[in-house]
Tab-separated table of C-alpha atoms in Angstrom:
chain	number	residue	atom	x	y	z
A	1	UNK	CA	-14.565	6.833	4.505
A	2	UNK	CA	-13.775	4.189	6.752
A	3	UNK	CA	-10.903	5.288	9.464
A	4	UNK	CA	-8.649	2.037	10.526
A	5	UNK	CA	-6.512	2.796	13.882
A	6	UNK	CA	-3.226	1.319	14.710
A	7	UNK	CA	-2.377	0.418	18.090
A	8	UNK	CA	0.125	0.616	19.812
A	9	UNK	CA	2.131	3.479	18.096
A	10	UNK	CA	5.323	1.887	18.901
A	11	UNK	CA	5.929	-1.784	20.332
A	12	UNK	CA	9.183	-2.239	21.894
A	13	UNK	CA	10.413	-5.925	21.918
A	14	UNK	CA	13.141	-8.745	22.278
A	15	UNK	CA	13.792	-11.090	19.192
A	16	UNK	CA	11.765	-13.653	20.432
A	17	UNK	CA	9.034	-12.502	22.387
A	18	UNK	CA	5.434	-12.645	21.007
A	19	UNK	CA	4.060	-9.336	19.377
A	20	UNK	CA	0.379	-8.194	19.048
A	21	UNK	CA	-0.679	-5.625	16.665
A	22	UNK	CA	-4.222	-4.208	16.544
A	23	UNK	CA	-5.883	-2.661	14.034
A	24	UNK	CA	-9.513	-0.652	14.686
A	25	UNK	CA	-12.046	-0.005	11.792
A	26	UNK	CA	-14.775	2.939	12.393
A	27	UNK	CA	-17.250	1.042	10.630
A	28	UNK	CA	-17.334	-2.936	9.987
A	29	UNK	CA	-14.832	-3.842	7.293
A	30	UNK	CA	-16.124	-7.558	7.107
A	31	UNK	CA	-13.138	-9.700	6.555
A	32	UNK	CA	-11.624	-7.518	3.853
A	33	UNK	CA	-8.536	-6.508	5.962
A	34	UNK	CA	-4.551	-6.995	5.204
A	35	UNK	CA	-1.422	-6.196	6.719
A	36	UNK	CA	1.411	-4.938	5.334
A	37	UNK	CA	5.142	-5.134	6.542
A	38	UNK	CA	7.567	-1.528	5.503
A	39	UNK	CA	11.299	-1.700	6.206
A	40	UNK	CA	13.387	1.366	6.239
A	41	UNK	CA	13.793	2.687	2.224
A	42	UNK	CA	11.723	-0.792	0.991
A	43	UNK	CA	8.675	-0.692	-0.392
A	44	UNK	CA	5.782	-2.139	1.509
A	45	UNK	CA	5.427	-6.428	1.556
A	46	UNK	CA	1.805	-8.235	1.846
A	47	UNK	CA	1.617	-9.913	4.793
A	48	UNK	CA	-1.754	-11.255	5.380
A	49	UNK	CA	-5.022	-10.671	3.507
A	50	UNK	CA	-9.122	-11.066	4.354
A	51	UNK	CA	-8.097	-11.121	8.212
A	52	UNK	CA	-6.136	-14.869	8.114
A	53	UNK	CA	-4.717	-15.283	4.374
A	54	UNK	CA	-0.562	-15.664	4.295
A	55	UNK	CA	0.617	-14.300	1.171
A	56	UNK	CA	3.066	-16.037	-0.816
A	57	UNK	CA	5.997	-16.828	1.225
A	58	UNK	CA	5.137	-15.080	4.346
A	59	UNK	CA	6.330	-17.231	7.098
A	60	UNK	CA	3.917	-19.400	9.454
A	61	UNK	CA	4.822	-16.949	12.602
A	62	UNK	CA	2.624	-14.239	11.031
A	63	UNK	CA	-0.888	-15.186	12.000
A	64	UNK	CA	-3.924	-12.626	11.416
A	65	UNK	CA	-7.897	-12.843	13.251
A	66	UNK	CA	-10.728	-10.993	13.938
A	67	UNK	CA	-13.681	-9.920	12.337
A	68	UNK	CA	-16.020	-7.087	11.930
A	69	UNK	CA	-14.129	-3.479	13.159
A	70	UNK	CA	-11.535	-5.524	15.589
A	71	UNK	CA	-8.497	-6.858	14.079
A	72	UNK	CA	-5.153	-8.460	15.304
A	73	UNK	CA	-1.737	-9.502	14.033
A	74	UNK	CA	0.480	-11.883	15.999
A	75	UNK	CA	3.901	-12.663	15.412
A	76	UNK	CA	4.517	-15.746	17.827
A	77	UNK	CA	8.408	-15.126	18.316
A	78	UNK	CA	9.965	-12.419	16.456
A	79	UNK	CA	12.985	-12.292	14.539
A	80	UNK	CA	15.641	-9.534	13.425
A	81	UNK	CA	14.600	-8.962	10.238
A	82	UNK	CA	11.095	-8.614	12.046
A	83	UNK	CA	11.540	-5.121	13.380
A	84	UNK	CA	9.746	-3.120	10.735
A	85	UNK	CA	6.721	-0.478	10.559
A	86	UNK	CA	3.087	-2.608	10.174
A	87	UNK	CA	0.282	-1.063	8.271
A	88	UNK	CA	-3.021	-2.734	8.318
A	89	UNK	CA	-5.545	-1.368	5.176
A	90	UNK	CA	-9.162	-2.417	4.236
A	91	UNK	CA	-11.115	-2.682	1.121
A	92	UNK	CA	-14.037	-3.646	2.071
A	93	UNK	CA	-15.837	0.070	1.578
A	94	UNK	CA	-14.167	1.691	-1.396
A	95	UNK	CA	-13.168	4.318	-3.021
A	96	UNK	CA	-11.034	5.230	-1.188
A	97	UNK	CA	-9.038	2.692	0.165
A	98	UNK	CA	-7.422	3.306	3.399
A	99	UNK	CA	-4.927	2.412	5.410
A	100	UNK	CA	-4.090	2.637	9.392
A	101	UNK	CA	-1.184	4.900	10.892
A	102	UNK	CA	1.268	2.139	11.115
A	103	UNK	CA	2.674	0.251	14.265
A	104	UNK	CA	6.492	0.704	14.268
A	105	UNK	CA	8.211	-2.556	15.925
A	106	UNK	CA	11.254	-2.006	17.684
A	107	UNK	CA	13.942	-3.836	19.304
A	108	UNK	CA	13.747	-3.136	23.062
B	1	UNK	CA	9.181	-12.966	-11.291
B	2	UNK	CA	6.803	-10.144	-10.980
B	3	UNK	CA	8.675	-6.630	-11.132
B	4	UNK	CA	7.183	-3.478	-10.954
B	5	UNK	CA	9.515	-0.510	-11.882
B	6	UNK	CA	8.976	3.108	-11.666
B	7	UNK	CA	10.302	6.185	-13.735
B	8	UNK	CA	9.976	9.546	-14.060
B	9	UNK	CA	10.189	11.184	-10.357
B	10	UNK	CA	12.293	14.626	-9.774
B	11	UNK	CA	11.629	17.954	-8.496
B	12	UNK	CA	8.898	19.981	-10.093
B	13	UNK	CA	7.356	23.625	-9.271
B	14	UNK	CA	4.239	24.562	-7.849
B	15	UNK	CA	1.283	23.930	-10.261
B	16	UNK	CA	3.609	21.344	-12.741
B	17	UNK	CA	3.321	18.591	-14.531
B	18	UNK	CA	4.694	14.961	-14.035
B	19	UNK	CA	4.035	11.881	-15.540
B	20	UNK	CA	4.941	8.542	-13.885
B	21	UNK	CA	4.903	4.983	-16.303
B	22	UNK	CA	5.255	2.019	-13.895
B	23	UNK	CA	6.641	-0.755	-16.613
B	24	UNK	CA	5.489	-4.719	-15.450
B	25	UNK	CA	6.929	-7.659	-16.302
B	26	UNK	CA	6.741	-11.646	-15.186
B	27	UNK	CA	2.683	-11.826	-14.903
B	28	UNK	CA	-0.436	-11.221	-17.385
B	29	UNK	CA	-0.666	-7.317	-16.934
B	30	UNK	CA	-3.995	-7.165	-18.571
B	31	UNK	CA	-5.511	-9.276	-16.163
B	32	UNK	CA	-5.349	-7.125	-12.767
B	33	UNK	CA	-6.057	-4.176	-11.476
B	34	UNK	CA	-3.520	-2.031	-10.867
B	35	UNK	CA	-2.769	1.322	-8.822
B	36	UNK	CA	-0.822	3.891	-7.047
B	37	UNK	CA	-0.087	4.306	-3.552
B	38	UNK	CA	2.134	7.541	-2.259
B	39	UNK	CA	4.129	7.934	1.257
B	40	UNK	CA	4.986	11.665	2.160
B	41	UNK	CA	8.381	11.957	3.909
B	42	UNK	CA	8.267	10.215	7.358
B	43	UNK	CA	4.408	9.460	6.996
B	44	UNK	CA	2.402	6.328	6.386
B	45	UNK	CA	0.568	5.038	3.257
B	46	UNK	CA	-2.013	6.801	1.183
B	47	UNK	CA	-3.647	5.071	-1.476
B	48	UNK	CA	-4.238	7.445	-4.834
B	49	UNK	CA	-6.024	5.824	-7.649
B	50	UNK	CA	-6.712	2.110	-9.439
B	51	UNK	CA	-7.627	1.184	-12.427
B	52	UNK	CA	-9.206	-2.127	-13.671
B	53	UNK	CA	-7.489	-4.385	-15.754
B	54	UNK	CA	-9.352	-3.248	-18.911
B	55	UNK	CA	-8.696	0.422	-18.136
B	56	UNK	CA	-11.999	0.747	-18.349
B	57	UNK	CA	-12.597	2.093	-14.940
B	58	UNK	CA	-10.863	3.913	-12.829
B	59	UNK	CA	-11.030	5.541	-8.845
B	60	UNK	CA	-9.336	8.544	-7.212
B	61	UNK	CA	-8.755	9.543	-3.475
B	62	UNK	CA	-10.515	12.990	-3.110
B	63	UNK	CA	-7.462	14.661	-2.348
B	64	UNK	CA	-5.932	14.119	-6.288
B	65	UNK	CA	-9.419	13.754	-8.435
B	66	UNK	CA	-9.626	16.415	-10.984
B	67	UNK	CA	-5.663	16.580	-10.573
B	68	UNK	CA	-4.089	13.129	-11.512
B	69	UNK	CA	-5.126	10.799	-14.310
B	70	UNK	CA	-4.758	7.120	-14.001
B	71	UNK	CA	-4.197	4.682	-16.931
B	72	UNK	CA	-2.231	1.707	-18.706
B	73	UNK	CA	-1.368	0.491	-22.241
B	74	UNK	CA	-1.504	-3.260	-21.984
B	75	UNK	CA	0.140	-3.756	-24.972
B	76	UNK	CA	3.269	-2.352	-23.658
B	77	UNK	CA	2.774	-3.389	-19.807
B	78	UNK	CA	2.986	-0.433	-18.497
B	79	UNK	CA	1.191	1.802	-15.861
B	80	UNK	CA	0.744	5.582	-15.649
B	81	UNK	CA	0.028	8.050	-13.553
B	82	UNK	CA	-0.393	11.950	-14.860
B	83	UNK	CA	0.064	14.446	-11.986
B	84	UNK	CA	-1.509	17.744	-13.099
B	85	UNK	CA	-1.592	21.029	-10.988
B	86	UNK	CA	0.411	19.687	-8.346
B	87	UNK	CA	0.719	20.931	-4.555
B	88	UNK	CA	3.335	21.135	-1.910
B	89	UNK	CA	1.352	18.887	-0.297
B	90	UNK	CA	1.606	15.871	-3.523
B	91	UNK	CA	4.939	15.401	-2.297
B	92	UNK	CA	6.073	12.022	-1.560
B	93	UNK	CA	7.513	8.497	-3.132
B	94	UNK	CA	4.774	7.251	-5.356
B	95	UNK	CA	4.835	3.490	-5.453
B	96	UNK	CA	2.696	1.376	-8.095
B	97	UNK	CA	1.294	-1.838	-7.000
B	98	UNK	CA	-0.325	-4.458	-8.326
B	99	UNK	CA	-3.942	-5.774	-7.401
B	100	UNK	CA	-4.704	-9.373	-6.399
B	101	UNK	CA	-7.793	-11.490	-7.857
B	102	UNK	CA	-9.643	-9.604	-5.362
B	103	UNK	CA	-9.505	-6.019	-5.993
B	104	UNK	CA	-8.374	-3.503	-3.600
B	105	UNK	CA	-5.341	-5.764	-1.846
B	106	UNK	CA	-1.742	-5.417	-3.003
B	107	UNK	CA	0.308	-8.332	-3.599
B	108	UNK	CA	3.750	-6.397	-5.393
B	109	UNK	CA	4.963	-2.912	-5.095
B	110	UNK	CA	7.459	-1.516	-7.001
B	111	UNK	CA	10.335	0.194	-5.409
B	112	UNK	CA	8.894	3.367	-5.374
B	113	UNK	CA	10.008	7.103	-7.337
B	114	UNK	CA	10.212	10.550	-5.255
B	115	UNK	CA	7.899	13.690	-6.268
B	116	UNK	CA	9.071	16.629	-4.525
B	117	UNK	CA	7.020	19.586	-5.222
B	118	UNK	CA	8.787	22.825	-4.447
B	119	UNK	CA	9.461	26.221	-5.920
């Protein structure tokens, strides 16, 4: 089973400062890695998938990279409605697929 | 508009039953995979079980195979998950989602129905 590992926990942050979310695999996951946004009592919202792909809708200040077992999501400035729990989850090596711990955003 | 909705949550005992239907609507159900994620209170996202667009094959996380049964008519759009012998431990919202043209990524969620499991 691959393991993916969140970092940092919790991010504390001003609307408009630049956040950076990482995401850790245990064994290469390829490209085959998305992120996922959760608001309080909402169901989870696709992000970005294979590392780099904006879903539908998903704003241009979302930005995903990496490769391999190293990954990273960048919001360039954020916004209120920004402040939200982050979930990254591969699918490269499945059953099962997995997903990290979360990152929960907050406003600082 | 793609919408996902869920039924059939509530409170069940110790070693119950449950059956969830997840009905679809604004896309070609047949033509993607489809599966069910839970989140326990105040914890992160599990994934459960998928099942092709066919039906004809279907994947469990350890922790519910030989427990839970995944499947879907097509013909009425619908998903379904049946939760056998369940466990304290089942407990959470059970969200369906909907696969993308590559399997295994989840494009729309429904808005999610609460298991508790309790005696």
């Amino acid at each position: 089973e691959i393991v993916l590992t969140q970092s940092p926990a919790t991010l504390s942050l001003s609307p408009g400062e630049r956040a950076t979310l990482s995401c850790r695999a245990s064994q290469t996951v390829s490209s085959y890695l998305a992120w996922y946004q959760q608001k309080p009592g909402q169901a989870p919202r696709l992000l970005i998938y294979d590392t780099s792909n904006r879903a539908t809708g998903i704003p241009a200040r979302f930005s995903g990279s990496g490769s391999g077992t190293d990954f990273t999501l960048t919001i360039s400035s954020l916004e209120p409605e920004d402040f939200a729990v982050y979930y990254c989850q591969q699918r490269s090596n499945w059953p099962p697929l997995t997903f990290g711990g979360g990152t929960k955003v907050e406003i600082k | 508009e793609v919408q996902l909705l869920e039924s059939g949550g509530g409170l069940v005992q110790p070693g119950g039953s449950l059956r969830l239907p997840c009905a679809a609507s604004g896309f070609t159900f047949s033509a993607y995979a489809m599966s069910w994620v839970r989140q326990a209170p105040g914890k992160g996202l599990e994934w459960v079980s998928t099942v092709t667009g066919s039906g004809g094959s279907t994947y469990y996380a350890d922790s519910v195979k030989g427990r839970f049964t995944i499947s879907r008519d097509n013909s009425k759009n619908t998903l379904y998950l049946q939760m056998n012998s369940l466990r304290a431990e089942d407990t959470a919202v059970y969200y369906c989602a909907k696969g993308t043209a590559a399997p295994g990524t989840f494009d729309y969620w429904g808005q999610g129905t609460l298991v508790t499991v309790s005696s």
